Structure formats: structure tokens, C-alpha cells
Short mmCIF file of C-alpha atoms in Angstrom, two decimals:
data_model
loop_
_atom_site.label_atom_id
_atom_site.label_comp_id
_atom_site.label_asym_id
_atom_site.label_seq_id
_atom_site.Cartn_x
_atom_site.Cartn_y
_atom_site.Cartn_z
CA MET A 2 7.91 180.85 -48.24
CA THR A 3 8.01 177.22 -47.15
CA THR A 4 7.24 174.47 -49.63
CA LEU A 5 6.84 170.70 -49.48
CA LYS A 6 8.46 168.34 -51.96
CA VAL A 7 7.22 164.74 -51.83
CA GLU A 8 8.97 161.68 -53.23
CA ILE A 9 7.32 158.26 -53.34
CA VAL A 10 10.11 155.86 -54.27
CA THR A 11 10.36 152.11 -54.91
CA PRO A 12 13.58 150.15 -55.50
CA GLU A 13 12.81 150.18 -59.23
CA ALA A 14 12.16 153.89 -59.71
CA PRO A 15 10.51 157.00 -58.30
CA LEU A 16 6.73 156.50 -58.48
CA TRP A 17 5.81 160.14 -57.90
CA VAL A 18 7.86 163.27 -57.23
CA GLY A 19 6.52 166.78 -56.98
CA GLU A 20 5.45 169.77 -54.95
CA ALA A 21 2.55 169.16 -52.58
CA ALA A 22 0.44 170.85 -49.97
CA ALA A 23 0.45 167.76 -47.72
CA LEU A 24 1.42 164.11 -47.42
CA ILE A 25 -0.95 161.85 -45.47
CA ALA A 26 0.24 158.37 -44.48
CA ARG A 27 -0.05 155.78 -41.73
CA SER A 28 2.66 154.38 -39.46
CA THR A 29 2.53 151.95 -36.57
CA GLU A 30 1.83 155.02 -34.42
CA GLY A 31 -1.24 155.97 -36.49
CA TRP A 32 -2.09 158.41 -39.26
CA PHE A 33 0.14 161.45 -39.74
CA THR A 34 0.23 164.49 -42.02
CA VAL A 35 3.36 166.24 -43.25
CA LEU A 36 3.01 169.92 -44.16
CA PRO A 37 5.55 172.48 -45.40
CA GLY A 38 7.92 173.35 -42.55
CA HIS A 39 7.36 170.02 -40.75
CA MET A 40 9.99 168.99 -38.22
CA ASP A 41 12.56 166.36 -39.19
CA MET A 42 11.52 162.78 -38.49
CA VAL A 43 11.92 159.19 -39.63
CA GLY A 44 9.51 156.29 -39.22
CA ASP A 45 7.75 153.34 -40.74
CA VAL A 46 4.81 153.25 -43.14
CA VAL A 47 2.38 150.36 -42.74
CA PRO A 48 0.41 148.95 -45.68
CA SER A 49 -2.14 151.63 -46.51
CA VAL A 50 -3.12 154.25 -49.06
CA VAL A 51 -0.74 157.22 -48.95
CA ARG A 52 -2.33 160.46 -50.14
CA VAL A 53 -0.55 163.45 -51.60
CA ALA A 54 -2.53 166.70 -51.76
CA THR A 55 -1.41 168.86 -54.68
CA THR A 56 -2.74 172.00 -56.34
CA ASP A 57 -4.12 169.72 -59.10
CA GLY A 58 -5.97 167.42 -56.67
CA GLU A 59 -5.14 164.36 -54.62
CA ILE A 60 -2.88 161.49 -55.68
CA SER A 61 -3.50 158.16 -53.96
CA ILE A 62 -0.80 155.49 -53.82
CA ALA A 63 -1.18 151.99 -52.37
CA VAL A 64 1.98 151.42 -50.33
CA HIS A 65 2.62 147.90 -49.11
CA GLY A 66 4.86 148.98 -46.25
CA GLY A 67 8.09 150.90 -46.04
CA PHE A 68 9.70 153.89 -44.38
CA PHE A 69 9.46 157.69 -44.49
CA GLN A 70 11.80 160.56 -43.80
CA VAL A 71 11.09 164.27 -43.42
CA ALA A 72 14.11 166.57 -43.71
CA PRO A 73 15.10 169.95 -45.12
CA GLY A 74 15.09 169.99 -48.93
CA GLU A 75 17.74 171.32 -51.26
CA GLU A 76 16.09 174.73 -51.68
CA GLU A 77 15.78 177.41 -49.01
CA GLY A 78 12.54 176.88 -47.04
CA GLU A 79 11.85 173.50 -48.68
CA THR A 80 10.72 170.47 -46.69
CA LEU A 81 11.43 167.09 -48.31
CA ALA A 82 9.17 164.14 -47.43
CA THR A 83 10.35 160.82 -48.85
CA VAL A 84 8.43 157.53 -48.71
CA LEU A 85 10.53 154.48 -49.55
CA ALA A 86 8.32 151.48 -50.28
CA GLY A 87 9.28 147.99 -51.39
CA ILE A 88 6.02 147.76 -53.35
CA ALA A 89 3.81 150.70 -54.27
CA GLU A 90 1.42 151.61 -57.07
CA LYS A 91 -0.82 154.48 -58.03
CA VAL A 92 -4.39 153.62 -57.10
CA SER A 93 -5.53 154.80 -60.54
CA GLU A 94 -3.33 152.11 -62.13
CA ILE A 95 -4.48 149.11 -60.05
CA ASP A 96 -5.71 146.20 -62.18
CA VAL A 97 -8.79 145.14 -60.21
CA ALA A 98 -9.29 141.87 -62.13
CA ARG A 99 -5.68 140.90 -61.47
CA ALA A 100 -6.05 141.78 -57.79
CA HIS A 101 -9.17 139.59 -57.53
CA ALA A 102 -7.31 136.71 -59.20
CA ALA A 103 -4.35 137.15 -56.85
CA LYS A 104 -6.68 137.17 -53.85
CA GLU A 105 -8.38 133.95 -54.96
CA ALA A 106 -5.05 132.23 -55.63
CA ALA A 107 -3.69 133.27 -52.23
CA GLU A 108 -6.83 132.10 -50.44
CA ALA A 109 -6.60 128.73 -52.24
CA GLU A 110 -2.95 128.36 -51.24
CA ILE A 111 -3.75 129.20 -47.61
CA ALA A 112 -6.65 126.73 -47.57
CA ALA A 113 -4.50 123.97 -49.09
CA ASP A 114 -1.73 124.63 -46.57
CA SER A 115 -4.09 124.79 -43.57
CA ARG A 116 -3.81 121.02 -43.13
CA ASN A 117 -0.16 121.37 -42.08
CA GLU A 118 0.48 121.76 -38.38
CA GLN A 119 3.40 124.09 -38.96
CA GLU A 120 3.29 127.21 -41.08
CA THR A 121 5.27 126.74 -44.29
CA ALA A 122 7.14 129.28 -46.37
CA ALA A 123 4.44 128.91 -49.04
CA SER A 124 1.77 129.75 -46.48
CA VAL A 125 3.67 132.84 -45.30
CA MET A 126 4.07 134.02 -48.90
CA ALA A 127 0.40 133.35 -49.62
CA LYS A 128 -0.66 135.40 -46.58
CA ALA A 129 1.52 138.29 -47.74
CA ALA A 130 0.06 138.02 -51.25
CA LEU A 131 -3.45 138.02 -49.77
CA GLU A 132 -2.71 141.20 -47.78
CA ARG A 133 -1.36 142.93 -50.91
CA ALA A 134 -4.40 141.89 -52.96
CA GLU A 135 -6.82 143.06 -50.26
CA LEU A 136 -5.07 146.45 -50.01
CA ARG A 137 -5.23 146.84 -53.80
CA LEU A 138 -8.94 146.01 -53.85
CA SER A 139 -9.69 148.28 -50.91
CA ALA A 140 -7.71 151.15 -52.46
CA ALA A 141 -9.41 150.72 -55.83
CA LYS A 142 -12.84 151.08 -54.18
CA SER A 143 -11.99 154.39 -52.49
#
């Protein structure tokens, strides 16, 4: 019998590890689904909500970019799907008020920096913060 083990990992710690029926994520090539017995592959994950279908329901994780790998697992017939994300959080744990505050702060920083002819490091960081806040808010609504 083939099984699927999924790992969602950040540099700090594993965010979720367990057996799953499917992993659904998005890369620059589009949405993809990993099932037990999937062929080996490696690719990128763009900022999106990664979904893990388990026997207990679906787990949704906001991933702010990263990489994935599908390879044989340690057990016979096991497929291992690993998502390595620099920043990721369970959708159920998103602090919506904090995300709204971060969005407003980023928008204010971008507006203040818009008078400069050249993009500054602060502006680049503010745009990245805005994208993270918007993904958090979008994920929390779904």
C-alpha cells in the first residue's frame, strides 16, 4: 500500500508533519497536487495557501514562498512530500488584527517612500510586508 507523508518545514521548526491523502500547493507553473506514489520532483512554491488533506480533514497553511520536494520516504511504499518555507503559519493561527495593522503600516511606508525617484530598501521591505499581510488576510477569510 502506498502512503503519503507530508512535512511543512520552516527554518525554526517543522510546522506540520503527518500522513496525508494529498498535498495541494502552487508553484510558478501553477497549482499541483501530490498523491501517494507521486513521481519524484523538485520545484518552487509561490506565496499561497498550501492545503494538506488528511483523514481528519484539511489543514491550511499560509506559505510565503519556498521550495518543495517529492521523493521516496523511509518506509516501503511511502512517498515523502516536503515543503520548505522561509515563513509559514497555520491559517487557524493567523492573528487577523495584527495582519491588518501590518498591512496599514506597510501601505503607509510605501506611500511615504513614493516621493523618491528610486526604490529604497525600506520600500522593498514594505512591499514584501504588504504581500505577507495580504496573504494572511486572504487566507484567514477562506
